[in-house]
Amino acid sequence: MMLRIAIQKSGRLHDDSIKLLRECGIELNNGTKQLKAAAFNFPMEAYFFRDDDIAQYVADGVADIGIVGENIVQEVEEDVEILHKLGFGSCRLSIAIPKTVNYNSVRDLDGLKIATTYPNSLNKFLSKNHVSADIHTISGSVEIAPGIGLADAICDLVSSGNTLFTNGLKEVEVILKSEAAIVVNNHLEEEKKRILNNLLLRIKAVQTARNNKYIMMNAPNHQLDNICGVLPGMKSPTIVPLAESGWSSVQSVVNENDFWEVIEKLKSFEAEGILVVPIEKMIL
Ligand code: PRP
Ligand code: ZN
């Protein structure tokens, strides 16, 4: 039995999706040029789709799970749920208009024709703001719509803002914020759920490792209590005596978020020769 995963064929999420699987020890065999690729060493088959289609394919059971923006799930609203956020692919769904057009408030959207691949999310936003605009649903290349006279405005994903900039558009309203997530079909067979749990364990290990660093240092013994106080580690720090009497080597794990604060304190407690190394996987 194989778990079928849908991945973006090309675009914002593609590279990070493949990288995540690789860090989970899953290599896809015939590259990503094909529609489909089996994994060498994990019961998984990857399908490459346009990101906008992934939630629908997962809802329909064409794929079991997918890596896609959370925003796309909101667009589909059926038989598919967000299981786990992945911490990459952050972007926002926004409304943009030609940069030469004046804009003061959401009222200025009244009566405009807005091109989008996300009609449901746009419709919700417009109704909430009591704006009546003409939603023009298209399947891609939304950003060129105003330039060719197909629409007055667009509603599309913005990440770096490059696409808007190169098409002479400016962002005027943010509808929602999104990041990549594992989405899953609500009716998975038990065997597939088992494979999925295994995958999730690996993904969490990779994510935890990314957020933590392994740290080693030498410290005078009379400071060990102070040093252990700022270094909780997974259980408690490892302390090994050095050949030089009165000194020890201390090893622990530090969270990326408190990293510099911890380093400052360690220095004030006379720690020396501090080494910091990345962690590849971390299973708690
Ligand atoms: C989205 C969106 C823009 C681009 C915006 O495309 O439709 O084209 O990303 O990113 P930027 O602000 O960094 O330029 P996506 O990657 O979803 O590919 P798609 O066009 O195939 O849907
Ligand atoms: Zn897209």
Short mmCIF file of N, CA and C in Angstrom, two decimals, residues 53-201:
data_model
loop_
_atom_site.label_atom_id
_atom_site.label_comp_id
_atom_site.label_asym_id
_atom_site.label_seq_id
_atom_site.Cartn_x
_atom_site.Cartn_y
_atom_site.Cartn_z
N ASP A 53 -4.92 23.20 -7.52
CA ASP A 53 -5.75 22.01 -7.71
C ASP A 53 -5.58 20.98 -6.60
N ILE A 54 -4.56 21.16 -5.77
CA ILE A 54 -4.19 20.10 -4.82
C ILE A 54 -5.29 19.80 -3.81
N ALA A 55 -5.87 20.83 -3.20
CA ALA A 55 -6.89 20.58 -2.17
C ALA A 55 -8.07 19.81 -2.78
N GLN A 56 -8.46 20.17 -3.99
CA GLN A 56 -9.58 19.48 -4.65
C GLN A 56 -9.22 18.01 -4.91
N TYR A 57 -8.01 17.76 -5.39
CA TYR A 57 -7.60 16.38 -5.66
C TYR A 57 -7.55 15.56 -4.37
N VAL A 58 -7.14 16.18 -3.28
CA VAL A 58 -7.11 15.46 -2.01
C VAL A 58 -8.56 15.21 -1.53
N ALA A 59 -9.40 16.22 -1.70
CA ALA A 59 -10.81 16.06 -1.32
C ALA A 59 -11.46 14.94 -2.13
N ASP A 60 -11.12 14.84 -3.41
CA ASP A 60 -11.71 13.82 -4.28
C ASP A 60 -11.07 12.45 -4.11
N GLY A 61 -9.96 12.38 -3.35
CA GLY A 61 -9.29 11.10 -3.15
C GLY A 61 -8.36 10.70 -4.29
N VAL A 62 -8.06 11.63 -5.20
CA VAL A 62 -7.07 11.36 -6.25
C VAL A 62 -5.70 11.21 -5.58
N ALA A 63 -5.48 12.04 -4.53
CA ALA A 63 -4.30 11.88 -3.68
C ALA A 63 -4.81 11.74 -2.24
N ASP A 64 -4.00 11.13 -1.36
CA ASP A 64 -4.42 10.96 0.03
C ASP A 64 -4.11 12.19 0.87
N ILE A 65 -2.91 12.75 0.62
CA ILE A 65 -2.51 13.95 1.35
C ILE A 65 -1.87 14.92 0.36
N GLY A 66 -1.63 16.15 0.80
CA GLY A 66 -0.98 17.11 -0.08
C GLY A 66 -0.18 18.10 0.74
N ILE A 67 0.77 18.74 0.07
CA ILE A 67 1.47 19.88 0.69
C ILE A 67 1.01 21.10 -0.07
N VAL A 68 0.27 21.98 0.61
CA VAL A 68 -0.34 23.10 -0.09
C VAL A 68 -0.64 24.23 0.89
N GLY A 69 -0.85 25.43 0.38
CA GLY A 69 -1.17 26.56 1.24
C GLY A 69 -2.49 26.33 1.95
N GLU A 70 -2.55 26.74 3.23
CA GLU A 70 -3.80 26.59 4.01
C GLU A 70 -4.95 27.30 3.32
N ASN A 71 -4.61 28.42 2.66
CA ASN A 71 -5.65 29.23 2.02
C ASN A 71 -6.44 28.43 1.01
N ILE A 72 -5.77 27.49 0.35
CA ILE A 72 -6.44 26.74 -0.71
C ILE A 72 -7.48 25.79 -0.12
N VAL A 73 -7.20 25.31 1.10
CA VAL A 73 -8.17 24.44 1.76
C VAL A 73 -9.45 25.22 2.06
N GLN A 74 -9.29 26.46 2.49
CA GLN A 74 -10.48 27.29 2.78
C GLN A 74 -11.32 27.47 1.53
N GLU A 75 -10.66 27.48 0.39
CA GLU A 75 -11.33 27.68 -0.87
C GLU A 75 -12.21 26.48 -1.22
N VAL A 76 -11.78 25.28 -0.83
CA VAL A 76 -12.47 24.06 -1.24
C VAL A 76 -13.58 23.65 -0.27
N GLU A 77 -13.29 23.73 1.05
CA GLU A 77 -14.31 23.45 2.07
C GLU A 77 -15.01 22.11 1.97
N GLU A 78 -14.30 21.04 1.67
CA GLU A 78 -14.95 19.73 1.70
C GLU A 78 -13.94 18.62 1.96
N ASP A 79 -14.33 17.58 2.66
CA ASP A 79 -13.58 16.34 2.82
C ASP A 79 -12.06 16.44 2.89
N VAL A 80 -11.54 17.58 3.27
CA VAL A 80 -10.10 17.70 3.39
C VAL A 80 -9.82 18.62 4.58
N GLU A 81 -8.82 18.23 5.38
CA GLU A 81 -8.52 19.09 6.52
C GLU A 81 -7.04 19.34 6.67
N ILE A 82 -6.72 20.45 7.37
CA ILE A 82 -5.32 20.79 7.61
C ILE A 82 -4.83 19.98 8.78
N LEU A 83 -3.77 19.21 8.58
CA LEU A 83 -3.29 18.32 9.62
C LEU A 83 -2.12 18.92 10.37
N HIS A 84 -1.21 19.57 9.61
CA HIS A 84 0.02 20.02 10.28
C HIS A 84 0.67 21.14 9.47
N LYS A 85 0.99 22.24 10.14
CA LYS A 85 1.63 23.35 9.42
C LYS A 85 3.12 23.10 9.27
N LEU A 86 3.68 23.59 8.18
CA LEU A 86 5.05 23.21 7.84
C LEU A 86 6.09 24.31 8.02
N GLY A 87 5.65 25.54 8.31
CA GLY A 87 6.64 26.59 8.58
C GLY A 87 7.38 27.11 7.37
N PHE A 88 6.87 26.85 6.16
CA PHE A 88 7.44 27.51 4.98
C PHE A 88 6.30 27.95 4.08
N GLY A 89 6.64 28.64 2.99
CA GLY A 89 5.61 29.05 2.03
C GLY A 89 4.66 30.09 2.59
N SER A 90 5.16 30.95 3.50
CA SER A 90 4.21 31.93 4.03
C SER A 90 3.90 32.98 2.96
N CYS A 91 2.66 33.33 2.89
CA CYS A 91 2.20 34.29 1.88
C CYS A 91 0.86 34.83 2.33
N ARG A 92 0.32 35.76 1.56
CA ARG A 92 -1.00 36.30 1.89
C ARG A 92 -1.85 36.34 0.63
N LEU A 93 -3.14 36.23 0.81
CA LEU A 93 -4.06 36.37 -0.31
C LEU A 93 -4.51 37.83 -0.29
N SER A 94 -4.20 38.53 -1.37
CA SER A 94 -4.44 39.98 -1.37
C SER A 94 -5.15 40.46 -2.62
N ILE A 95 -5.72 41.63 -2.50
CA ILE A 95 -6.29 42.31 -3.67
C ILE A 95 -5.29 43.35 -4.13
N ALA A 96 -5.06 43.41 -5.44
CA ALA A 96 -4.12 44.38 -6.00
C ALA A 96 -4.74 45.08 -7.19
N ILE A 97 -4.32 46.32 -7.38
CA ILE A 97 -4.83 47.10 -8.51
C ILE A 97 -3.64 47.76 -9.22
N PRO A 98 -3.83 48.26 -10.44
CA PRO A 98 -2.72 48.94 -11.12
C PRO A 98 -2.16 50.06 -10.25
N LYS A 99 -0.84 50.20 -10.23
CA LYS A 99 -0.24 51.11 -9.24
C LYS A 99 -0.57 52.58 -9.50
N THR A 100 -1.01 52.90 -10.71
CA THR A 100 -1.35 54.28 -11.03
C THR A 100 -2.75 54.68 -10.56
N VAL A 101 -3.56 53.69 -10.16
CA VAL A 101 -4.94 53.98 -9.75
C VAL A 101 -4.98 54.37 -8.26
N ASN A 102 -5.70 55.44 -7.94
CA ASN A 102 -5.82 55.85 -6.54
C ASN A 102 -6.64 54.86 -5.74
N TYR A 103 -6.30 54.74 -4.46
CA TYR A 103 -7.05 53.82 -3.60
C TYR A 103 -7.12 54.39 -2.19
N ASN A 104 -8.32 54.50 -1.67
CA ASN A 104 -8.48 55.01 -0.30
C ASN A 104 -9.04 53.97 0.65
N SER A 105 -10.07 53.26 0.22
CA SER A 105 -10.67 52.28 1.12
C SER A 105 -11.30 51.17 0.29
N VAL A 106 -11.76 50.18 1.01
CA VAL A 106 -12.37 49.01 0.39
C VAL A 106 -13.57 49.40 -0.51
N ARG A 107 -14.19 50.54 -0.18
CA ARG A 107 -15.31 51.05 -1.00
C ARG A 107 -14.91 51.23 -2.47
N ASP A 108 -13.61 51.53 -2.67
CA ASP A 108 -13.14 51.76 -4.04
C ASP A 108 -13.21 50.51 -4.92
N LEU A 109 -13.47 49.36 -4.28
CA LEU A 109 -13.56 48.12 -5.07
C LEU A 109 -14.97 47.96 -5.65
N ASP A 110 -15.92 48.74 -5.14
CA ASP A 110 -17.31 48.65 -5.60
C ASP A 110 -17.39 48.77 -7.12
N GLY A 111 -18.09 47.80 -7.73
CA GLY A 111 -18.31 47.87 -9.17
C GLY A 111 -17.14 47.41 -10.03
N LEU A 112 -16.00 47.06 -9.40
CA LEU A 112 -14.85 46.63 -10.20
C LEU A 112 -14.98 45.17 -10.61
N LYS A 113 -14.24 44.83 -11.64
CA LYS A 113 -14.15 43.44 -12.07
C LYS A 113 -12.83 42.91 -11.52
N ILE A 114 -12.91 41.86 -10.68
CA ILE A 114 -11.71 41.34 -10.01
C ILE A 114 -11.42 39.92 -10.48
N ALA A 115 -10.23 39.71 -11.06
CA ALA A 115 -9.86 38.38 -11.54
C ALA A 115 -9.17 37.60 -10.43
N THR A 116 -9.49 36.30 -10.31
CA THR A 116 -8.89 35.48 -9.24
C THR A 116 -9.02 34.00 -9.54
N THR A 117 -8.15 33.20 -8.87
CA THR A 117 -8.37 31.75 -8.86
C THR A 117 -9.01 31.35 -7.53
N TYR A 118 -9.28 32.32 -6.67
CA TYR A 118 -9.85 32.03 -5.34
C TYR A 118 -11.19 32.73 -5.14
N PRO A 119 -12.21 32.38 -5.95
CA PRO A 119 -13.48 33.10 -5.90
C PRO A 119 -14.19 33.01 -4.55
N ASN A 120 -14.11 31.87 -3.85
CA ASN A 120 -14.85 31.74 -2.59
C ASN A 120 -14.29 32.64 -1.50
N SER A 121 -12.96 32.65 -1.38
CA SER A 121 -12.34 33.50 -0.35
C SER A 121 -12.60 34.97 -0.67
N LEU A 122 -12.52 35.31 -1.95
CA LEU A 122 -12.76 36.70 -2.35
C LEU A 122 -14.21 37.09 -2.07
N ASN A 123 -15.12 36.19 -2.43
CA ASN A 123 -16.53 36.46 -2.23
C ASN A 123 -16.85 36.71 -0.76
N LYS A 124 -16.27 35.88 0.12
CA LYS A 124 -16.48 36.04 1.57
C LYS A 124 -16.00 37.43 2.02
N PHE A 125 -14.81 37.79 1.56
CA PHE A 125 -14.24 39.08 1.95
C PHE A 125 -15.11 40.23 1.47
N LEU A 126 -15.58 40.16 0.23
CA LEU A 126 -16.39 41.25 -0.33
C LEU A 126 -17.72 41.37 0.42
N SER A 127 -18.36 40.21 0.68
CA SER A 127 -19.66 40.29 1.38
C SER A 127 -19.47 40.86 2.78
N LYS A 128 -18.43 40.41 3.46
CA LYS A 128 -18.19 40.90 4.82
C LYS A 128 -18.03 42.42 4.83
N ASN A 129 -17.44 42.96 3.75
CA ASN A 129 -17.21 44.41 3.68
C ASN A 129 -18.29 45.15 2.91
N HIS A 130 -19.38 44.43 2.60
CA HIS A 130 -20.51 45.02 1.87
C HIS A 130 -20.07 45.70 0.58
N VAL A 131 -19.18 45.02 -0.14
CA VAL A 131 -18.74 45.56 -1.43
C VAL A 131 -19.36 44.68 -2.51
N SER A 132 -19.92 45.30 -3.55
CA SER A 132 -20.37 44.44 -4.64
C SER A 132 -19.46 44.65 -5.84
N ALA A 133 -18.72 43.59 -6.15
CA ALA A 133 -17.79 43.62 -7.28
C ALA A 133 -18.07 42.40 -8.13
N ASP A 134 -17.55 42.43 -9.34
CA ASP A 134 -17.79 41.33 -10.27
C ASP A 134 -16.58 40.39 -10.22
N ILE A 135 -16.80 39.18 -9.67
CA ILE A 135 -15.69 38.23 -9.54
C ILE A 135 -15.53 37.44 -10.83
N HIS A 136 -14.32 37.53 -11.38
CA HIS A 136 -14.04 36.85 -12.64
C HIS A 136 -13.06 35.71 -12.35
N THR A 137 -13.56 34.47 -12.35
CA THR A 137 -12.71 33.33 -11.99
C THR A 137 -11.90 32.86 -13.20
N ILE A 138 -10.57 32.87 -13.05
CA ILE A 138 -9.73 32.33 -14.12
C ILE A 138 -8.79 31.30 -13.51
N SER A 139 -8.10 30.53 -14.36
CA SER A 139 -7.38 29.39 -13.80
C SER A 139 -5.88 29.62 -13.63
N GLY A 140 -5.39 30.77 -14.01
CA GLY A 140 -3.95 31.02 -13.80
C GLY A 140 -3.54 32.34 -14.43
N SER A 141 -2.28 32.70 -14.27
CA SER A 141 -1.73 33.96 -14.80
C SER A 141 -2.64 35.15 -14.49
N VAL A 142 -3.13 35.16 -13.27
CA VAL A 142 -4.06 36.20 -12.83
C VAL A 142 -3.43 37.59 -12.94
N GLU A 143 -2.13 37.65 -12.67
CA GLU A 143 -1.46 38.96 -12.58
C GLU A 143 -1.45 39.74 -13.88
N ILE A 144 -1.67 39.04 -15.02
CA ILE A 144 -1.66 39.80 -16.28
C ILE A 144 -3.05 40.34 -16.65
N ALA A 145 -4.07 39.92 -15.90
CA ALA A 145 -5.45 40.29 -16.26
C ALA A 145 -5.68 41.81 -16.40
N PRO A 146 -5.23 42.63 -15.45
CA PRO A 146 -5.47 44.07 -15.62
C PRO A 146 -4.75 44.63 -16.85
N GLY A 147 -3.53 44.16 -17.08
CA GLY A 147 -2.73 44.67 -18.20
C GLY A 147 -3.37 44.41 -19.56
N ILE A 148 -4.11 43.30 -19.69
CA ILE A 148 -4.73 43.00 -20.99
C ILE A 148 -6.21 43.39 -21.02
N GLY A 149 -6.63 44.15 -20.01
CA GLY A 149 -7.99 44.66 -20.02
C GLY A 149 -9.06 43.66 -19.62
N LEU A 150 -8.64 42.54 -19.00
CA LEU A 150 -9.59 41.51 -18.62
C LEU A 150 -10.26 41.82 -17.27
N ALA A 151 -9.59 42.65 -16.45
CA ALA A 151 -10.13 42.96 -15.13
C ALA A 151 -9.55 44.29 -14.64
N ASP A 152 -10.20 44.87 -13.61
CA ASP A 152 -9.69 46.12 -13.03
C ASP A 152 -8.74 45.85 -11.88
N ALA A 153 -8.90 44.66 -11.27
CA ALA A 153 -8.11 44.33 -10.08
C ALA A 153 -7.90 42.82 -10.07
N ILE A 154 -7.00 42.37 -9.20
CA ILE A 154 -6.84 40.92 -9.05
C ILE A 154 -6.87 40.56 -7.57
N CYS A 155 -7.13 39.29 -7.31
CA CYS A 155 -7.03 38.76 -5.96
C CYS A 155 -6.16 37.52 -6.10
N ASP A 156 -4.94 37.58 -5.55
CA ASP A 156 -4.00 36.47 -5.76
C ASP A 156 -3.04 36.38 -4.58
N LEU A 157 -2.25 35.30 -4.56
CA LEU A 157 -1.26 35.12 -3.51
C LEU A 157 -0.08 36.05 -3.74
N VAL A 158 0.41 36.62 -2.66
CA VAL A 158 1.59 37.47 -2.72
C VAL A 158 2.59 36.91 -1.71
N SER A 159 3.81 36.70 -2.18
CA SER A 159 4.83 36.23 -1.25
C SER A 159 5.93 37.29 -1.18
N SER A 160 6.85 37.30 -2.15
CA SER A 160 7.89 38.34 -2.14
C SER A 160 7.35 39.67 -2.66
N GLY A 161 6.27 39.63 -3.43
CA GLY A 161 5.74 40.84 -4.05
C GLY A 161 6.30 41.07 -5.46
N ASN A 162 7.22 40.20 -5.89
CA ASN A 162 7.83 40.35 -7.21
C ASN A 162 6.84 40.32 -8.36
N THR A 163 5.90 39.39 -8.27
CA THR A 163 4.93 39.23 -9.36
C THR A 163 4.11 40.51 -9.52
N LEU A 164 3.65 41.07 -8.39
CA LEU A 164 2.88 42.32 -8.46
C LEU A 164 3.74 43.43 -9.06
N PHE A 165 4.96 43.55 -8.54
CA PHE A 165 5.85 44.62 -8.97
C PHE A 165 6.11 44.57 -10.47
N THR A 166 6.43 43.39 -10.98
CA THR A 166 6.78 43.30 -12.41
C THR A 166 5.55 43.49 -13.30
N ASN A 167 4.35 43.40 -12.71
CA ASN A 167 3.16 43.63 -13.51
C ASN A 167 2.51 44.98 -13.24
N GLY A 168 3.25 45.87 -12.57
CA GLY A 168 2.76 47.23 -12.34
C GLY A 168 1.55 47.29 -11.43
N LEU A 169 1.48 46.36 -10.46
CA LEU A 169 0.31 46.34 -9.56
C LEU A 169 0.74 46.69 -8.13
N LYS A 170 -0.23 47.17 -7.32
CA LYS A 170 0.04 47.42 -5.90
C LYS A 170 -1.00 46.71 -5.05
N GLU A 171 -0.53 46.23 -3.89
CA GLU A 171 -1.39 45.48 -2.98
C GLU A 171 -2.22 46.47 -2.18
N VAL A 172 -3.55 46.30 -2.15
CA VAL A 172 -4.37 47.26 -1.42
C VAL A 172 -5.17 46.65 -0.26
N GLU A 173 -5.45 45.35 -0.31
CA GLU A 173 -6.16 44.71 0.81
C GLU A 173 -5.57 43.32 1.02
N VAL A 174 -5.36 42.94 2.29
CA VAL A 174 -4.94 41.57 2.60
C VAL A 174 -6.18 40.81 3.09
N ILE A 175 -6.52 39.73 2.41
CA ILE A 175 -7.71 38.96 2.77
C ILE A 175 -7.40 37.92 3.83
N LEU A 176 -6.31 37.20 3.66
CA LEU A 176 -5.89 36.24 4.68
C LEU A 176 -4.43 35.90 4.55
N LYS A 177 -3.87 35.35 5.63
CA LYS A 177 -2.46 34.93 5.61
C LYS A 177 -2.41 33.41 5.60
N SER A 178 -1.36 32.90 5.01
CA SER A 178 -1.30 31.46 4.80
C SER A 178 0.13 30.94 4.87
N GLU A 179 0.29 29.66 5.18
CA GLU A 179 1.60 29.00 5.01
C GLU A 179 1.33 27.58 4.55
N ALA A 180 2.40 26.89 4.15
CA ALA A 180 2.22 25.53 3.66
C ALA A 180 1.83 24.59 4.80
N ALA A 181 1.01 23.60 4.48
CA ALA A 181 0.56 22.65 5.48
C ALA A 181 0.38 21.28 4.82
N ILE A 182 0.39 20.24 5.67
CA ILE A 182 -0.01 18.92 5.19
C ILE A 182 -1.53 18.88 5.28
N VAL A 183 -2.18 18.63 4.15
CA VAL A 183 -3.63 18.49 4.17
C VAL A 183 -3.96 17.03 3.89
N VAL A 184 -5.08 16.59 4.43
CA VAL A 184 -5.37 15.16 4.35
C VAL A 184 -6.84 14.92 4.03
N ASN A 185 -7.06 13.87 3.25
CA ASN A 185 -8.42 13.44 2.94
C ASN A 185 -9.04 12.85 4.21
N ASN A 186 -10.30 13.16 4.47
CA ASN A 186 -10.94 12.75 5.72
C ASN A 186 -11.26 11.26 5.82
N HIS A 187 -11.11 10.53 4.72
CA HIS A 187 -11.53 9.12 4.77
C HIS A 187 -10.39 8.17 4.45
N LEU A 188 -9.24 8.36 5.09
CA LEU A 188 -8.10 7.48 4.81
C LEU A 188 -8.29 6.09 5.40
N GLU A 189 -7.80 5.09 4.67
CA GLU A 189 -7.81 3.71 5.20
C GLU A 189 -6.80 3.62 6.34
N GLU A 190 -7.01 2.62 7.23
CA GLU A 190 -6.14 2.47 8.41
C GLU A 190 -4.67 2.35 8.03
N GLU A 191 -4.39 1.55 7.03
CA GLU A 191 -3.01 1.31 6.60
C GLU A 191 -2.35 2.62 6.16
N LYS A 192 -3.11 3.46 5.45
CA LYS A 192 -2.57 4.74 5.01
C LYS A 192 -2.37 5.69 6.18
N LYS A 193 -3.28 5.60 7.16
CA LYS A 193 -3.13 6.43 8.36
C LYS A 193 -1.83 6.07 9.07
N ARG A 194 -1.51 4.79 9.07
CA ARG A 194 -0.29 4.33 9.73
C ARG A 194 0.94 4.93 9.01
N ILE A 195 0.93 4.89 7.69
CA ILE A 195 2.06 5.47 6.93
C ILE A 195 2.14 6.97 7.19
N LEU A 196 0.96 7.62 7.23
CA LEU A 196 0.93 9.07 7.47
C LEU A 196 1.51 9.42 8.84
N ASN A 197 1.17 8.61 9.86
CA ASN A 197 1.71 8.88 11.20
C ASN A 197 3.22 8.77 11.22
N ASN A 198 3.71 7.80 10.50
CA ASN A 198 5.15 7.62 10.38
C ASN A 198 5.78 8.85 9.71
N LEU A 199 5.14 9.32 8.64
CA LEU A 199 5.64 10.52 7.95
C LEU A 199 5.63 11.73 8.89
N LEU A 200 4.53 11.88 9.65
CA LEU A 200 4.41 13.03 10.56
C LEU A 200 5.47 13.01 11.65
N LEU A 201 5.78 11.82 12.15
CA LEU A 201 6.84 11.68 13.15
C LEU A 201 8.15 12.22 12.57
#
